[in-house]
Amino acid sequence: MDVLEQAMYLHGVGSEFTKYTGEHVYFSHDTRKQALRCCDIDVSDIVALSAHNFEHDIAKWLKPVTDVSLVKEKDFRLSVRVPESDLDMLIGLEIPSLQINLQQKLIPDVLGDYRYNDIRYVEVGLHLPSIPIGYHNAKLTFKGEQFPTELWIVPSEAFGADDEDKRVGLSIQLYSLNEKGNLGIGDFGDLKQLIQQSRGQLDYILLNPLHELFEDQPERASPYSPNHRCFLNPLYINLVEAVALATTDTGTQLSRIVEEASQTIKRASFIDYSEVSKIKYEVLGLLYRDYLTWNVERKERAYNEFLSYAVVAASEINEHELTQSHFYQWLAHKQLYDCQTMCERVGMGIGLINDLAVGCANDGEEFREYRHLFANGANVGAPPDPWAEDGQDWGLPALDTKHLSLDNYAYFRRLIKSNMKGVGGLRIDHVMAIRRLWWCFTQEDGHRTGCYMYYPFEHLLSILLIESQLNNVMLIGEDLGIVPEEVRAALKESGIFSNILFYFEKDHLGQFVNPITYRTESLLMIANHDVPPFYGWWESRDIELRYEYSLINDQKKDELLQERQLEIAKLCTWIHQHSGNQVTALCSPELVYEVLLKILAKSNARLLTVQLDDLDEATVPVNMPGTNLEFPNWRRKLNHSVEDIFNKKLELLKEVKELRTLNG
């Protein structure tokens, strides 16, 4: 392997992949070189490349431990690298926070080896006492020299992996809740109403990403292209609850403003983010001015609450007084925690499940704060598939595969911990990203291309498992699309739930599969935000919409309608096979949906997720992939209030809950 090829390998540049068609594809040498250039590596400088390779390959063998040491909870064995001639030497370990100080010999079993300058270095084990799950600063003493490392004690499974109950939950787009009196957008107050209306029939509520968006650009509405993923979107703050915290005079004034706004705001089918943002941020700004007048004791309580909610660096915090943005975060987290507490009070086994987007916007606060961790000129996306023959560029900046490890992965740890606050579960969008991501970039000749880049999988998975157990939060990995086999195996072994979409569960002949074959540790849904709601799918409304918005021509529309009729026929056959019910394309979507849901309630999947859009009988999707401004994405509201939906569909949910219990 030459120096350049080795640099590509060590930096995680992929060499090949299997396309969705089964075709084996090799990346060109020029493509792979450009991937390295995006990581600020001069591919023409042999000396620099050699230094890079030494740092990422040989150097780690020349000292007993690296900056981070992974230790599996099930065996408590620390891997240590030493010259073979020193195997009989004593080694010391000190963990000050746990008052551990020991000296012992290494386990002679060799786990790996490396030869450098005629010296054979071997990787062996060091037995540790029982240590709590988490991160622990430690020092190894070897031959009179000290070597610092951070011990990560990694659990074998995520939190909740041993829960064998079959559960029922609801997936919602929080902004779409259409409650009387809200300010044009669903918020945490509306979420509380939904929790109350569930009346014991739900175990969890799966949310859209709640990440902070752009206050100064309110029409940038996608929760999957956020400003900062470590913070919540202040538009989800319920102003009635927030204003109740104000001092008397200000509270009266602000209550009047909120009441007037709720009466005058436009009641439309789609959210007007500019109008909503103007009203909400005006009130929140006035509320912050009121906060500045609070007495020291009250400010101190808010300050301490904020520290318990948010995961922020000490350098970002004013001593004992919140900045305006941190004040908003305090309010948002306070209300989110209240929602989770309410979930627990009404008997939900899990409660809220948060959703972590795969990336952040390239002009947002998160990107600016961590600019040094990102590659240059590379976005993340997806390789060619049946829905995008040229592949997809999601417009999200790519993290450098090696820079991610800086400060012992502090950035990724903060990201995961932040999104576990105030919830019982975390769904990780495109979970394959902890193993590999498709990078999109422009080659020197101007050609747009891409390749897979590989990340430190074992370390990122370890962080997920540690934070899951420390925060009592279960994990769901969205693994739709091309998934490396090692990722599937690791998710299963780690007790991380996979994600199943009914529409996509087909055999090699294109027929819907028997639900008894679904993976047990999975979250099953009929649809999600990237595909049409069931009523729209059954009536081909999504195809008609694409035509109405000039996204497809007449010929493509006719082709898609024919394909949909074939899919509907397959579904009718499948329903008859698994329930005995005779349904046809002429049946109402309501009838077919209820039969379908009851069949899926008997499946092996431990988590069955009902989409609120389907209970609302929605036909218009909230998002149309492949569009930006061509379609009003992330704006569509529900047709009915939560109360009306539950009044009509509560009996169906009760039946589904009973079927889950009977088939548990």
Tab-separated table of C-alpha atoms in Angstrom, residues 196-391:
chain	number	residue	atom	x	y	z
A	196	GLN	CA	-54.223	14.202	28.260
A	197	GLN	CA	-56.482	13.144	25.382
A	198	SER	CA	-54.593	9.852	24.905
A	199	ARG	CA	-56.408	8.488	27.972
A	200	GLY	CA	-54.023	5.660	28.700
A	201	GLN	CA	-53.975	4.217	25.171
A	202	LEU	CA	-50.414	5.257	24.295
A	203	ASP	CA	-46.974	4.247	25.560
A	204	TYR	CA	-45.034	6.955	23.736
A	205	ILE	CA	-45.209	9.963	21.420
A	206	LEU	CA	-42.586	10.192	18.670
A	207	LEU	CA	-41.813	13.837	17.873
A	208	ASN	CA	-40.256	15.571	14.894
A	209	PRO	CA	-36.806	17.117	15.579
A	210	LEU	CA	-37.287	20.010	18.002
A	211	HIS	CA	-33.991	21.682	17.058
A	212	GLU	CA	-33.503	25.438	17.037
A	213	LEU	CA	-34.136	26.977	13.615
A	214	PHE	CA	-33.471	30.543	12.401
A	215	GLU	CA	-35.117	33.444	14.254
A	216	ASP	CA	-34.039	35.912	11.554
A	217	GLN	CA	-35.162	33.638	8.680
A	218	PRO	CA	-38.484	32.196	9.886
A	219	GLU	CA	-39.447	30.644	6.545
A	220	ARG	CA	-36.550	28.175	6.846
A	221	ALA	CA	-38.884	25.652	8.379
A	222	SER	CA	-37.195	22.272	7.890
A	223	PRO	CA	-36.488	20.583	11.229
A	224	TYR	CA	-33.894	18.477	9.390
A	225	SER	CA	-31.736	21.482	8.414
A	226	PRO	CA	-31.456	23.209	11.786
A	227	ASN	CA	-29.523	26.136	13.167
A	228	HIS	CA	-28.291	24.240	16.236
A	229	ARG	CA	-29.185	20.698	17.274
A	230	CYS	CA	-28.209	21.187	20.914
A	231	PHE	CA	-30.986	23.747	21.449
A	232	LEU	CA	-34.783	23.720	21.210
A	233	ASN	CA	-36.913	25.769	18.837
A	234	PRO	CA	-38.380	28.670	20.896
A	235	LEU	CA	-41.473	28.691	18.643
A	236	TYR	CA	-42.605	25.584	20.553
A	237	ILE	CA	-42.853	27.591	23.791
A	238	ASN	CA	-46.467	27.968	24.862
A	239	LEU	CA	-46.836	31.687	25.549
A	240	VAL	CA	-49.778	31.381	27.925
A	241	GLU	CA	-47.667	29.235	30.254
A	242	ALA	CA	-44.582	31.396	29.757
A	243	VAL	CA	-46.392	34.663	30.454
A	244	ALA	CA	-47.701	33.194	33.716
A	245	LEU	CA	-44.105	33.418	34.995
A	246	ALA	CA	-43.958	37.196	34.533
A	247	THR	CA	-44.393	39.745	37.296
A	248	THR	CA	-47.978	40.902	37.802
A	249	ASP	CA	-48.065	44.086	35.723
A	250	THR	CA	-46.037	42.663	32.833
A	251	GLY	CA	-47.987	39.403	32.950
A	252	THR	CA	-51.286	41.246	32.563
A	253	GLN	CA	-49.950	43.247	29.617
A	254	LEU	CA	-48.467	40.194	27.879
A	255	SER	CA	-51.566	38.075	28.474
A	256	ARG	CA	-53.585	40.727	26.671
A	257	ILE	CA	-51.147	40.676	23.723
A	258	VAL	CA	-51.285	36.865	23.514
A	259	GLU	CA	-55.084	36.816	23.719
A	260	GLU	CA	-55.431	39.415	20.972
A	261	ALA	CA	-52.943	37.550	18.778
A	262	SER	CA	-54.821	34.268	19.177
A	263	GLN	CA	-57.987	36.004	17.978
A	264	THR	CA	-56.451	37.738	14.974
A	265	ILE	CA	-53.889	35.248	13.671
A	266	LYS	CA	-54.766	33.674	10.339
A	267	ARG	CA	-56.515	30.294	10.550
A	268	ALA	CA	-55.114	28.669	7.431
A	269	SER	CA	-54.214	25.138	6.357
A	270	PHE	CA	-50.515	26.023	6.273
A	271	ILE	CA	-48.347	27.757	8.872
A	272	ASP	CA	-47.287	31.335	8.167
A	273	TYR	CA	-43.908	31.177	9.899
A	274	SER	CA	-43.175	34.876	9.408
A	275	GLU	CA	-46.366	35.889	11.198
A	276	VAL	CA	-45.981	33.278	13.943
A	277	SER	CA	-42.345	34.176	14.530
A	278	LYS	CA	-43.056	37.913	14.715
A	279	ILE	CA	-45.713	37.446	17.396
A	280	LYS	CA	-43.871	34.866	19.472
A	281	TYR	CA	-40.477	36.545	19.530
A	282	GLU	CA	-42.058	39.907	20.360
A	283	VAL	CA	-43.699	38.431	23.455
A	284	LEU	CA	-40.620	36.399	24.398
A	285	GLY	CA	-38.461	39.513	24.117
A	286	LEU	CA	-40.760	41.442	26.457
A	287	LEU	CA	-40.798	38.489	28.825
A	288	TYR	CA	-36.993	38.504	28.935
A	289	ARG	CA	-37.004	42.205	29.831
A	290	ASP	CA	-39.322	41.293	32.686
A	291	TYR	CA	-36.968	38.474	33.753
A	292	LEU	CA	-34.144	41.005	34.140
A	293	THR	CA	-36.212	42.683	36.893
A	294	TRP	CA	-36.666	39.482	38.914
A	295	ASN	CA	-35.096	39.295	42.361
A	296	VAL	CA	-31.806	37.473	42.897
A	297	GLU	CA	-33.378	34.365	44.439
A	298	ARG	CA	-35.805	33.865	41.556
A	299	LYS	CA	-33.097	34.423	38.947
A	300	GLU	CA	-30.894	31.926	40.756
A	301	ARG	CA	-33.616	29.251	40.559
A	302	ALA	CA	-34.058	29.835	36.825
A	303	TYR	CA	-30.291	29.788	36.318
A	304	ASN	CA	-29.866	26.477	38.147
A	305	GLU	CA	-32.804	24.951	36.297
A	306	PHE	CA	-31.255	25.980	32.995
A	307	LEU	CA	-27.957	24.323	33.938
A	308	SER	CA	-29.792	21.078	34.689
A	309	TYR	CA	-31.677	21.205	31.371
A	310	ALA	CA	-29.167	22.413	28.803
A	311	VAL	CA	-25.723	21.056	27.911
A	312	VAL	CA	-23.576	24.154	27.399
A	313	ALA	CA	-19.957	25.083	27.924
A	314	ALA	CA	-19.148	27.131	31.021
A	315	SER	CA	-17.666	29.841	28.801
A	316	GLU	CA	-21.085	30.391	27.186
A	317	ILE	CA	-22.917	31.178	30.426
A	318	ASN	CA	-23.210	34.510	32.201
A	319	GLU	CA	-22.728	34.061	35.915
A	320	HIS	CA	-26.123	33.794	37.660
A	321	GLU	CA	-28.025	35.566	34.879
A	322	LEU	CA	-29.289	34.051	31.646
A	323	THR	CA	-28.652	35.615	28.264
A	324	GLN	CA	-31.739	36.184	26.133
A	325	SER	CA	-31.184	33.037	24.067
A	326	HIS	CA	-30.510	30.977	27.188
A	327	PHE	CA	-33.673	32.384	28.761
A	328	TYR	CA	-35.644	31.084	25.788
A	329	GLN	CA	-33.961	27.698	26.191
A	330	TRP	CA	-34.861	27.624	29.870
A	331	LEU	CA	-38.528	28.222	29.035
A	332	ALA	CA	-38.540	25.624	26.250
A	333	HIS	CA	-36.810	22.928	28.304
A	334	LYS	CA	-39.014	23.640	31.302
A	335	GLN	CA	-42.124	23.020	29.198
A	336	LEU	CA	-40.630	19.936	27.514
A	337	TYR	CA	-39.809	18.423	30.917
A	338	ASP	CA	-43.373	19.157	32.050
A	339	CYS	CA	-44.673	17.239	29.015
A	340	GLN	CA	-42.510	14.204	29.812
A	341	THR	CA	-43.631	14.323	33.447
A	342	MET	CA	-47.239	14.359	32.267
A	343	CYS	CA	-46.551	11.339	30.025
A	344	GLU	CA	-45.285	9.428	33.038
A	345	ARG	CA	-48.249	10.540	35.124
A	346	VAL	CA	-50.816	9.208	32.620
A	347	GLY	CA	-49.028	5.852	32.522
A	348	MET	CA	-46.931	5.965	29.355
A	349	GLY	CA	-44.131	3.411	29.570
A	350	ILE	CA	-41.716	5.508	27.507
A	351	GLY	CA	-43.181	8.981	27.051
A	352	LEU	CA	-41.699	11.390	24.550
A	353	ILE	CA	-39.269	10.186	21.884
A	354	ASN	CA	-37.082	12.936	20.454
A	355	ASP	CA	-35.677	12.909	16.915
A	356	LEU	CA	-32.046	13.831	16.173
A	357	ALA	CA	-31.450	15.180	12.658
A	358	VAL	CA	-28.412	13.837	10.802
A	359	GLY	CA	-26.798	17.244	10.334
A	360	CYS	CA	-26.970	21.017	10.736
A	361	ALA	CA	-27.198	23.916	8.283
A	362	ASN	CA	-23.924	25.197	6.819
A	363	ASP	CA	-24.666	28.775	7.897
A	364	GLY	CA	-26.008	28.091	11.374
A	365	GLU	CA	-24.709	28.549	14.905
A	366	GLU	CA	-23.787	24.894	15.355
A	367	PHE	CA	-21.604	24.942	12.248
A	368	ARG	CA	-19.934	28.198	13.278
A	369	GLU	CA	-19.315	26.987	16.829
A	370	TYR	CA	-17.696	23.761	15.645
A	371	ARG	CA	-16.294	24.881	12.294
A	372	HIS	CA	-12.934	23.256	13.054
A	373	LEU	CA	-14.572	19.818	13.104
A	374	PHE	CA	-16.094	20.047	9.625
A	375	ALA	CA	-14.591	19.238	6.242
A	376	ASN	CA	-14.239	21.901	3.545
A	377	GLY	CA	-16.432	21.789	0.455
A	378	ALA	CA	-18.173	18.525	1.344
A	379	ASN	CA	-21.857	17.979	2.085
A	380	VAL	CA	-23.590	14.809	3.227
A	381	GLY	CA	-26.205	13.075	1.132
A	382	ALA	CA	-27.083	9.683	-0.296
A	383	PRO	CA	-25.860	7.538	-3.200
A	384	PRO	CA	-28.102	6.868	-6.209
A	385	ASP	CA	-31.305	4.992	-5.407
A	386	PRO	CA	-34.671	4.315	-7.126
A	387	TRP	CA	-35.997	7.700	-5.964
A	388	ALA	CA	-32.929	9.737	-6.987
A	389	GLU	CA	-30.885	8.180	-9.772
A	390	ASP	CA	-28.193	10.866	-9.487
A	391	GLY	CA	-27.944	10.563	-5.723
